[in-house]
Amino acid sequence: MSEAVITETTRAGVRTLTLNRPDRLNAANDALLLALTDALRRADADDSVRVVVITGAGRGFCAGQDLGDVSGRDMTFTEHLNHTYNPLIRTIRSLGKPVISAVNGVAAGAGASLALAGDIRLWAQGASLIEVFSNIALVPDSGSTWFLPRLVGYHRAFELMALAERVRSDDALRLGLCEQVFPDETFVQDVQAYAERLAARPANALKLTKQALVFAQTSTLDEALDQEAALQQLAGDHWEHEEGVTAFKEKRPAQFIRDGE
Ligand code: LHQ
């Protein structure tokens, strides 16, 4: 049996996790979801990994829950989400490294949530996103109700969810569902180049930046100011800060990768 998630790591510290059920547009079964969450936790614990990329094999990114794998299961919907999808989304958000959702093709249902959950969302020109849940009379899950309205506002989110409209890449860029769109033909190389650029940035500072931003999404301004002040101390005490300041003074590029870091 082939692996549900393929793991590859480059010398630059980019770990790519490829959902590998291409004949089902990478629709998710439990094995895939648990393998992906486990792979993310391993990436977090591995000091050689600086950036994580999640992408899909074949022409789809992820078509959401595998609808051939739901009947006869011994879990309720709530138990299923708490067992598989919710730990996955929480792991992405709490991971101490940037996670790139590299959306190579269609992202539907919980696959759309996964596409939105990355810290950076890179799309291929031919990619699309569908909040497809209402087609099967379900509620958007896996974080879609949290991510989407923050990006497009309540009303547009409701419309996209109610009508299950397909959002194509040009609209996704305009609506803020992705940061970059790359040509289909060069998508893999463009994602890799982007990820390597991110991997050369100061890893500790990015980890703390993510922590601050995630915190601020649900905090007051007062709380965010206190959190920034606390995290700034951790950043300022780290060698990366000294290297950044020294490099500036010496008029050279900062070197944020050290042996063993
Ligand atoms: C699929 C799937 C799929 C199985 C394509 N399953 N085979 C959480 C917890 C508990 C329960 C339920 O759900 C959830 C969260 C959710 O994610 S609910 C949403 C579940 N996903 C969907 O409803 C999406 C269903 N798929 C589609 O609407 C279309 O396939 C999309 C729009 C994604 C792509 O359309 P096309 O590009 O036209 O491709 P296709 O439909 O021809 O699909 C290609 C193959 O992939 C096909 O198989 P076949 O043997 O005919 O080639 C599909 O049956 C299969 N496939 N999605 N979710």
mmCIF file of C-alpha atoms and ligand atoms in Angstrom:
data_model
loop_
_atom_site.group_PDB
_atom_site.id
_atom_site.type_symbol
_atom_site.label_atom_id
_atom_site.label_comp_id
_atom_site.label_asym_id
_atom_site.label_seq_id
_atom_site.Cartn_x
_atom_site.Cartn_y
_atom_site.Cartn_z
ATOM 1 C CA MET A 1 0.000 0.000 0.000
ATOM 2 C CA SER A 2 1.388 3.464 -0.891
ATOM 3 C CA GLU A 3 2.083 6.028 1.805
ATOM 4 C CA ALA A 4 -0.803 8.413 2.555
ATOM 5 C CA VAL A 5 1.646 11.293 3.003
ATOM 6 C CA ILE A 6 5.018 11.519 1.248
ATOM 7 C CA THR A 7 7.748 13.328 3.191
ATOM 8 C CA GLU A 8 10.737 15.010 1.523
ATOM 9 C CA THR A 9 13.298 17.382 3.027
ATOM 10 C CA THR A 10 15.775 19.574 1.167
ATOM 11 C CA ARG A 11 19.218 20.633 2.390
ATOM 12 C CA ALA A 12 17.783 24.126 2.940
ATOM 13 C CA GLY A 13 15.429 22.725 5.604
ATOM 14 C CA VAL A 14 12.205 22.720 3.568
ATOM 15 C CA ARG A 15 10.067 19.718 4.477
ATOM 16 C CA THR A 16 7.367 18.970 1.928
ATOM 17 C CA LEU A 17 4.420 16.814 2.966
ATOM 18 C CA THR A 18 2.501 15.590 -0.082
ATOM 19 C CA LEU A 19 -1.016 14.206 0.340
ATOM 20 C CA ASN A 20 -0.903 11.066 -1.710
ATOM 21 C CA ARG A 21 -4.323 9.826 -2.822
ATOM 22 C CA PRO A 22 -4.289 11.391 -6.296
ATOM 23 C CA ASP A 23 -7.036 9.180 -7.767
ATOM 24 C CA ARG A 24 -9.431 10.619 -5.105
ATOM 25 C CA LEU A 25 -8.100 14.209 -5.443
ATOM 26 C CA ASN A 26 -6.410 13.491 -2.088
ATOM 27 C CA ALA A 27 -9.743 13.147 -0.299
ATOM 28 C CA ALA A 28 -8.912 12.528 3.337
ATOM 29 C CA ASN A 29 -9.409 9.294 5.207
ATOM 30 C CA ASP A 30 -8.313 8.759 8.807
ATOM 31 C CA ALA A 31 -4.969 7.265 7.772
ATOM 32 C CA LEU A 32 -4.114 10.365 5.738
ATOM 33 C CA LEU A 33 -5.221 12.791 8.441
ATOM 34 C CA LEU A 34 -3.374 11.017 11.250
ATOM 35 C CA ALA A 35 -0.247 10.611 9.084
ATOM 36 C CA LEU A 36 -0.289 14.316 8.186
ATOM 37 C CA THR A 37 -0.678 15.404 11.805
ATOM 38 C CA ASP A 38 2.099 13.038 12.863
ATOM 39 C CA ALA A 39 4.372 14.310 10.069
ATOM 40 C CA LEU A 40 3.748 17.911 11.156
ATOM 41 C CA ARG A 41 4.634 17.088 14.769
ATOM 42 C CA ARG A 42 7.821 15.373 13.614
ATOM 43 C CA ALA A 43 8.730 18.399 11.521
ATOM 44 C CA ASP A 44 8.205 20.627 14.552
ATOM 45 C CA ALA A 45 10.530 18.478 16.654
ATOM 46 C CA ASP A 46 13.245 18.260 13.981
ATOM 47 C CA ASP A 47 15.751 21.131 14.264
ATOM 48 C CA SER A 48 16.879 20.670 10.661
ATOM 49 C CA VAL A 49 13.400 21.627 9.415
ATOM 50 C CA ARG A 50 12.847 25.389 8.999
ATOM 51 C CA VAL A 51 9.713 25.512 6.804
ATOM 52 C CA VAL A 52 6.926 23.010 6.143
ATOM 53 C CA VAL A 53 5.035 22.777 2.845
ATOM 54 C CA ILE A 54 1.731 20.902 2.523
ATOM 55 C CA THR A 55 0.687 20.053 -1.025
ATOM 56 C CA GLY A 56 -1.194 17.429 -3.007
ATOM 57 C CA ALA A 57 -0.163 14.744 -5.499
ATOM 58 C CA GLY A 58 -1.801 14.811 -8.918
ATOM 59 C CA ARG A 59 -4.367 17.386 -10.036
ATOM 60 C CA GLY A 60 -6.059 18.036 -6.671
ATOM 61 C CA PHE A 61 -4.931 19.598 -3.396
ATOM 62 C CA CYS A 62 -7.513 17.910 -1.129
ATOM 63 C CA ALA A 63 -11.187 17.155 -1.832
ATOM 64 C CA GLY A 64 -12.073 17.078 1.872
ATOM 65 C CA GLN A 65 -13.423 14.053 3.649
ATOM 66 C CA ASP A 66 -13.345 10.865 1.576
ATOM 67 C CA LEU A 67 -17.063 10.312 1.156
ATOM 68 C CA GLY A 68 -16.468 6.643 0.447
ATOM 69 C CA ASP A 69 -14.995 6.244 3.905
ATOM 70 C CA VAL A 70 -17.731 7.616 6.160
ATOM 71 C CA SER A 71 -20.535 5.075 6.143
ATOM 72 C CA GLY A 72 -20.593 2.504 8.901
ATOM 73 C CA ARG A 73 -17.964 4.246 11.000
ATOM 74 C CA ASP A 74 -18.241 3.815 14.734
ATOM 75 C CA MET A 75 -17.652 7.494 15.532
ATOM 76 C CA THR A 76 -20.106 10.368 15.618
ATOM 77 C CA PHE A 77 -19.372 13.421 13.464
ATOM 78 C CA THR A 78 -18.190 15.268 16.565
ATOM 79 C CA GLU A 79 -15.888 12.429 17.614
ATOM 80 C CA HIS A 80 -14.549 12.139 14.076
ATOM 81 C CA LEU A 81 -13.654 15.840 13.931
ATOM 82 C CA ASN A 82 -12.105 15.761 17.401
ATOM 83 C CA HIS A 83 -10.082 12.670 16.503
ATOM 84 C CA THR A 84 -8.717 13.744 13.120
ATOM 85 C CA TYR A 85 -9.378 17.189 11.595
ATOM 86 C CA ASN A 86 -9.282 19.357 14.707
ATOM 87 C CA PRO A 87 -5.897 18.086 15.977
ATOM 88 C CA LEU A 88 -4.541 18.643 12.449
ATOM 89 C CA ILE A 89 -5.657 22.265 12.259
ATOM 90 C CA ARG A 90 -4.493 22.947 15.826
ATOM 91 C CA THR A 91 -1.096 21.427 15.032
ATOM 92 C CA ILE A 92 -0.660 23.729 12.019
ATOM 93 C CA ARG A 93 -1.575 26.804 14.033
ATOM 94 C CA SER A 94 0.687 25.966 16.969
ATOM 95 C CA LEU A 95 3.638 24.683 14.909
ATOM 96 C CA GLY A 96 6.760 26.688 15.708
ATOM 97 C CA LYS A 97 7.678 26.959 12.019
ATOM 98 C CA PRO A 98 6.002 28.544 8.995
ATOM 99 C CA VAL A 99 3.562 26.219 7.255
ATOM 100 C CA ILE A 100 2.899 26.841 3.562
ATOM 101 C CA SER A 101 -0.327 25.548 2.044
ATOM 102 C CA ALA A 102 0.805 24.934 -1.543
ATOM 103 C CA VAL A 103 -2.554 24.595 -3.262
ATOM 104 C CA ASN A 104 -1.813 22.807 -6.521
ATOM 105 C CA GLY A 105 -5.426 22.074 -7.515
ATOM 106 C CA VAL A 106 -8.931 21.931 -6.122
ATOM 107 C CA ALA A 107 -9.353 22.380 -2.356
ATOM 108 C CA ALA A 108 -12.844 21.392 -1.242
ATOM 109 C CA GLY A 109 -14.597 20.974 2.098
ATOM 110 C CA ALA A 110 -12.105 20.245 4.851
ATOM 111 C CA GLY A 111 -9.484 20.516 2.091
ATOM 112 C CA ALA A 112 -10.473 24.179 1.732
ATOM 113 C CA SER A 113 -9.984 24.601 5.481
ATOM 114 C CA LEU A 114 -6.531 23.029 5.139
ATOM 115 C CA ALA A 115 -5.722 25.417 2.289
ATOM 116 C CA LEU A 116 -6.678 28.380 4.469
ATOM 117 C CA ALA A 117 -4.922 27.150 7.623
ATOM 118 C CA GLY A 118 -1.352 27.624 6.387
ATOM 119 C CA ASP A 119 0.633 30.676 7.471
ATOM 120 C CA ILE A 120 1.378 31.318 3.790
ATOM 121 C CA ARG A 121 -0.941 30.212 0.990
ATOM 122 C CA LEU A 122 0.626 29.715 -2.448
ATOM 123 C CA TRP A 123 -1.688 28.747 -5.287
ATOM 124 C CA ALA A 124 -1.190 27.342 -8.750
ATOM 125 C CA GLN A 125 -3.024 29.267 -11.476
ATOM 126 C CA GLY A 126 -5.436 26.380 -11.976
ATOM 127 C CA ALA A 127 -6.198 25.867 -8.282
ATOM 128 C CA SER A 128 -9.596 26.569 -6.787
ATOM 129 C CA LEU A 129 -11.376 26.478 -3.445
ATOM 130 C CA ILE A 130 -14.916 25.354 -2.712
ATOM 131 C CA GLU A 131 -16.664 25.488 0.647
ATOM 132 C CA VAL A 132 -18.483 22.460 -0.614
ATOM 133 C CA PHE A 133 -20.038 21.366 2.696
ATOM 134 C CA SER A 134 -23.558 22.635 1.964
ATOM 135 C CA ASN A 135 -23.698 20.435 -1.149
ATOM 136 C CA ILE A 136 -23.944 17.503 1.244
ATOM 137 C CA ALA A 137 -25.926 19.521 3.801
ATOM 138 C CA LEU A 138 -23.110 19.827 6.339
ATOM 139 C CA VAL A 139 -21.669 22.757 8.262
ATOM 140 C CA PRO A 140 -18.215 24.070 7.249
ATOM 141 C CA ASP A 141 -15.690 22.540 9.619
ATOM 142 C CA SER A 142 -11.950 22.139 10.272
ATOM 143 C CA GLY A 143 -11.674 25.882 10.862
ATOM 144 C CA SER A 144 -13.408 27.226 7.752
ATOM 145 C CA THR A 145 -15.937 29.229 9.808
ATOM 146 C CA TRP A 146 -13.003 30.851 11.643
ATOM 147 C CA PHE A 147 -10.594 31.464 8.747
ATOM 148 C CA LEU A 148 -12.861 32.516 5.887
ATOM 149 C CA PRO A 149 -14.850 35.398 7.473
ATOM 150 C CA ARG A 150 -11.604 36.855 8.800
ATOM 151 C CA LEU A 151 -10.374 37.016 5.223
ATOM 152 C CA VAL A 152 -13.458 38.001 3.254
ATOM 153 C CA GLY A 153 -15.923 39.198 5.899
ATOM 154 C CA TYR A 154 -19.061 37.544 7.257
ATOM 155 C CA HIS A 155 -21.312 38.163 4.276
ATOM 156 C CA ARG A 156 -19.012 36.973 1.487
ATOM 157 C CA ALA A 157 -18.105 33.940 3.622
ATOM 158 C CA PHE A 158 -21.768 33.097 4.102
ATOM 159 C CA GLU A 159 -22.428 33.413 0.374
ATOM 160 C CA LEU A 160 -19.472 31.182 -0.537
ATOM 161 C CA MET A 161 -20.592 28.607 2.018
ATOM 162 C CA ALA A 162 -24.299 28.710 1.205
ATOM 163 C CA LEU A 163 -23.876 28.453 -2.558
ATOM 164 C CA ALA A 164 -20.681 26.352 -2.538
ATOM 165 C CA GLU A 165 -19.291 28.656 -5.221
ATOM 166 C CA ARG A 166 -15.897 27.779 -6.668
ATOM 167 C CA VAL A 167 -13.260 30.482 -6.062
ATOM 168 C CA ARG A 168 -10.589 30.489 -8.761
ATOM 169 C CA SER A 169 -7.053 31.734 -8.290
ATOM 170 C CA ASP A 170 -7.486 35.276 -9.653
ATOM 171 C CA ASP A 171 -10.403 35.863 -7.264
ATOM 172 C CA ALA A 172 -8.570 34.093 -4.438
ATOM 173 C CA LEU A 173 -5.696 36.546 -4.777
ATOM 174 C CA ARG A 174 -8.087 39.515 -4.872
ATOM 175 C CA LEU A 175 -10.032 38.239 -1.851
ATOM 176 C CA GLY A 176 -6.900 37.518 0.178
ATOM 177 C CA LEU A 177 -7.285 33.728 0.235
ATOM 178 C CA CYS A 178 -3.729 33.380 -1.029
ATOM 179 C CA GLU A 179 -0.523 35.396 -1.051
ATOM 180 C CA GLN A 180 0.878 34.357 -4.451
ATOM 181 C CA VAL A 181 -0.316 32.633 -7.609
ATOM 182 C CA PHE A 182 2.266 30.814 -9.735
ATOM 183 C CA PRO A 183 1.925 29.255 -13.211
ATOM 184 C CA ASP A 184 0.830 25.602 -13.144
ATOM 185 C CA GLU A 185 3.875 24.569 -15.177
ATOM 186 C CA THR A 186 6.422 25.958 -12.701
ATOM 187 C CA PHE A 187 4.377 25.652 -9.490
ATOM 188 C CA VAL A 188 6.544 23.017 -7.776
ATOM 189 C CA GLN A 189 9.780 24.916 -8.474
ATOM 190 C CA ASP A 190 8.234 28.290 -7.573
ATOM 191 C CA VAL A 191 6.929 26.926 -4.254
ATOM 192 C CA GLN A 192 10.330 25.416 -3.491
ATOM 193 C CA ALA A 193 12.115 28.705 -4.259
ATOM 194 C CA TYR A 194 9.655 30.619 -2.083
ATOM 195 C CA ALA A 195 10.017 28.114 0.766
ATOM 196 C CA GLU A 196 13.811 28.298 0.588
ATOM 197 C CA ARG A 197 13.643 32.097 0.769
ATOM 198 C CA LEU A 198 11.539 31.720 3.914
ATOM 199 C CA ALA A 199 13.923 29.083 5.284
ATOM 200 C CA ALA A 200 16.789 31.590 5.126
ATOM 201 C CA ARG A 201 14.928 34.016 7.386
ATOM 202 C CA PRO A 202 15.536 34.029 11.178
ATOM 203 C CA ALA A 203 13.748 30.894 12.418
ATOM 204 C CA ASN A 204 13.420 31.946 16.055
ATOM 205 C CA ALA A 205 12.021 35.365 15.125
ATOM 206 C CA LEU A 206 9.512 33.787 12.735
ATOM 207 C CA LYS A 207 8.419 31.294 15.384
ATOM 208 C CA LEU A 208 7.779 34.144 17.830
ATOM 209 C CA THR A 209 6.107 36.265 15.133
ATOM 210 C CA LYS A 210 3.681 33.424 14.415
ATOM 211 C CA GLN A 211 3.023 33.033 18.130
ATOM 212 C CA ALA A 212 2.313 36.756 18.468
ATOM 213 C CA LEU A 213 0.017 36.875 15.428
ATOM 214 C CA VAL A 214 -1.944 33.783 16.433
ATOM 215 C CA PHE A 215 -2.340 35.203 19.936
ATOM 216 C CA ALA A 216 -3.440 38.595 18.618
ATOM 217 C CA GLN A 217 -6.215 37.042 16.482
ATOM 218 C CA THR A 218 -8.217 36.446 19.639
ATOM 219 C CA SER A 219 -6.823 39.088 22.004
ATOM 220 C CA THR A 220 -7.498 42.709 22.842
ATOM 221 C CA LEU A 221 -4.966 45.386 21.855
ATOM 222 C CA ASP A 222 -3.827 45.619 25.467
ATOM 223 C CA GLU A 223 -3.195 41.886 25.612
ATOM 224 C CA ALA A 224 -1.381 41.968 22.259
ATOM 225 C CA LEU A 225 0.893 44.783 23.441
ATOM 226 C CA ASP A 226 1.816 42.789 26.557
ATOM 227 C CA GLN A 227 2.411 39.653 24.492
ATOM 228 C CA GLU A 228 4.637 41.555 22.027
ATOM 229 C CA ALA A 229 6.688 42.952 24.865
ATOM 230 C CA ALA A 230 7.220 39.481 26.350
ATOM 231 C CA LEU A 231 8.061 37.831 23.022
ATOM 232 C CA GLN A 232 10.340 40.699 21.999
ATOM 233 C CA GLN A 233 12.508 39.871 24.984
ATOM 234 C CA LEU A 234 12.892 36.299 23.740
ATOM 235 C CA ALA A 235 13.741 37.542 20.239
ATOM 236 C CA GLY A 236 16.140 40.196 21.466
ATOM 237 C CA ASP A 237 18.021 37.717 23.668
ATOM 238 C CA HIS A 238 18.549 35.298 20.759
ATOM 239 C CA TRP A 239 21.752 35.236 18.678
ATOM 240 C CA GLU A 240 19.736 35.952 15.536
ATOM 241 C CA HIS A 241 19.112 39.497 16.737
ATOM 242 C CA GLU A 242 22.791 40.177 17.325
ATOM 243 C CA GLU A 243 23.612 38.738 13.897
ATOM 244 C CA GLY A 244 20.960 40.931 12.233
ATOM 245 C CA VAL A 245 22.261 44.102 13.860
ATOM 246 C CA THR A 246 25.924 43.223 13.212
ATOM 247 C CA ALA A 247 25.186 42.408 9.553
ATOM 248 C CA PHE A 248 23.391 45.741 9.161
ATOM 249 C CA LYS A 249 26.358 47.637 10.581
ATOM 250 C CA GLU A 250 28.829 45.669 8.455
ATOM 251 C CA LYS A 251 26.642 46.265 5.352
ATOM 252 C CA ARG A 252 26.398 42.524 4.537
ATOM 253 C CA PRO A 253 23.480 40.089 4.321
ATOM 254 C CA ALA A 254 22.625 38.537 7.693
ATOM 255 C CA GLN A 255 23.376 34.833 8.016
ATOM 256 C CA PHE A 256 20.543 33.289 9.984
ATOM 257 C CA ILE A 257 21.513 29.661 9.427
ATOM 258 C CA ARG A 258 24.179 28.235 11.675
ATOM 259 C CA ASP A 259 25.505 24.701 11.895
ATOM 260 C CA GLY A 260 23.346 22.728 14.282
ATOM 261 C CA GLU A 261 20.527 25.314 14.272
HETATM 262 C C1 LHQ B 1 -13.802 11.817 -4.150
HETATM 263 C C2 LHQ B 1 -13.989 12.972 -3.374
HETATM 264 C C3 LHQ B 1 -14.322 12.821 -2.013
HETATM 265 C C4 LHQ B 1 -14.238 10.526 -2.330
HETATM 266 C C5 LHQ B 1 -13.530 13.573 -5.364
HETATM 267 N N1 LHQ B 1 -14.434 11.579 -1.538
HETATM 268 N N2 LHQ B 1 -13.933 10.605 -3.623
HETATM 269 C C6 LHQ B 1 -15.764 16.040 8.100
HETATM 270 C C7 LHQ B 1 -16.139 15.044 9.036
HETATM 271 C C8 LHQ B 1 -17.102 14.065 8.781
HETATM 272 C C9 LHQ B 1 -17.795 13.828 7.721
HETATM 273 C C10 LHQ B 1 -17.877 14.563 6.576
HETATM 274 O O1 LHQ B 1 -17.077 15.605 6.214
HETATM 275 C C11 LHQ B 1 -16.182 16.301 6.879
HETATM 276 C C12 LHQ B 1 -15.583 17.425 6.186
HETATM 277 C C13 LHQ B 1 -15.709 17.526 4.693
HETATM 278 O O2 LHQ B 1 -14.708 17.654 4.036
HETATM 279 S S1 LHQ B 1 -17.250 17.469 3.967
HETATM 280 C C14 LHQ B 1 -16.883 17.700 2.245
HETATM 281 C C15 LHQ B 1 -16.471 16.433 1.567
HETATM 282 N N3 LHQ B 1 -16.052 16.689 0.194
HETATM 283 C C16 LHQ B 1 -16.899 16.856 -0.812
HETATM 284 O O3 LHQ B 1 -18.097 16.840 -0.690
HETATM 285 C C17 LHQ B 1 -16.256 17.063 -2.168
HETATM 286 C C18 LHQ B 1 -16.766 16.061 -3.176
HETATM 287 N N4 LHQ B 1 -16.081 16.253 -4.469
HETATM 288 C C19 LHQ B 1 -16.446 17.171 -5.343
HETATM 289 O O4 LHQ B 1 -17.350 17.942 -5.145
HETATM 290 C C20 LHQ B 1 -15.675 17.197 -6.622
HETATM 291 O O5 LHQ B 1 -15.016 15.966 -6.774
HETATM 292 C C21 LHQ B 1 -14.640 18.335 -6.695
HETATM 293 C C22 LHQ B 1 -15.375 19.672 -6.849
HETATM 294 C C23 LHQ B 1 -13.747 18.375 -5.463
HETATM 295 C C24 LHQ B 1 -13.730 18.140 -7.931
HETATM 296 O O6 LHQ B 1 -14.545 17.936 -9.069
HETATM 297 P P1 LHQ B 1 -13.875 17.370 -10.410
HETATM 298 O O7 LHQ B 1 -12.634 18.132 -10.707
HETATM 299 O O8 LHQ B 1 -14.960 17.377 -11.439
HETATM 300 O O9 LHQ B 1 -13.403 15.881 -10.078
HETATM 301 P P2 LHQ B 1 -14.316 14.573 -9.916
HETATM 302 O O10 LHQ B 1 -15.558 14.898 -9.182
HETATM 303 O O11 LHQ B 1 -14.445 13.879 -11.236
HETATM 304 O O12 LHQ B 1 -13.392 13.690 -8.925
HETATM 305 C C25 LHQ B 1 -12.319 12.871 -9.399
HETATM 306 C C26 LHQ B 1 -12.362 11.582 -8.644
HETATM 307 O O13 LHQ B 1 -12.147 11.851 -7.249
HETATM 308 C C27 LHQ B 1 -13.729 10.928 -8.752
HETATM 309 O O14 LHQ B 1 -13.548 9.545 -8.743
HETATM 310 P P3 LHQ B 1 -13.722 8.669 -10.119
HETATM 311 O O15 LHQ B 1 -13.517 7.249 -9.680
HETATM 312 O O16 LHQ B 1 -15.094 8.965 -10.643
HETATM 313 O O17 LHQ B 1 -12.643 9.180 -11.028
HETATM 314 C C28 LHQ B 1 -14.409 11.357 -7.475
HETATM 315 O O18 LHQ B 1 -15.405 10.475 -7.054
HETATM 316 C C29 LHQ B 1 -13.252 11.348 -6.497
HETATM 317 N N5 LHQ B 1 -13.508 12.244 -5.380
HETATM 318 N N6 LHQ B 1 -13.812 14.042 -4.174
HETATM 319 N N7 LHQ B 1 -14.471 13.875 -1.212
#
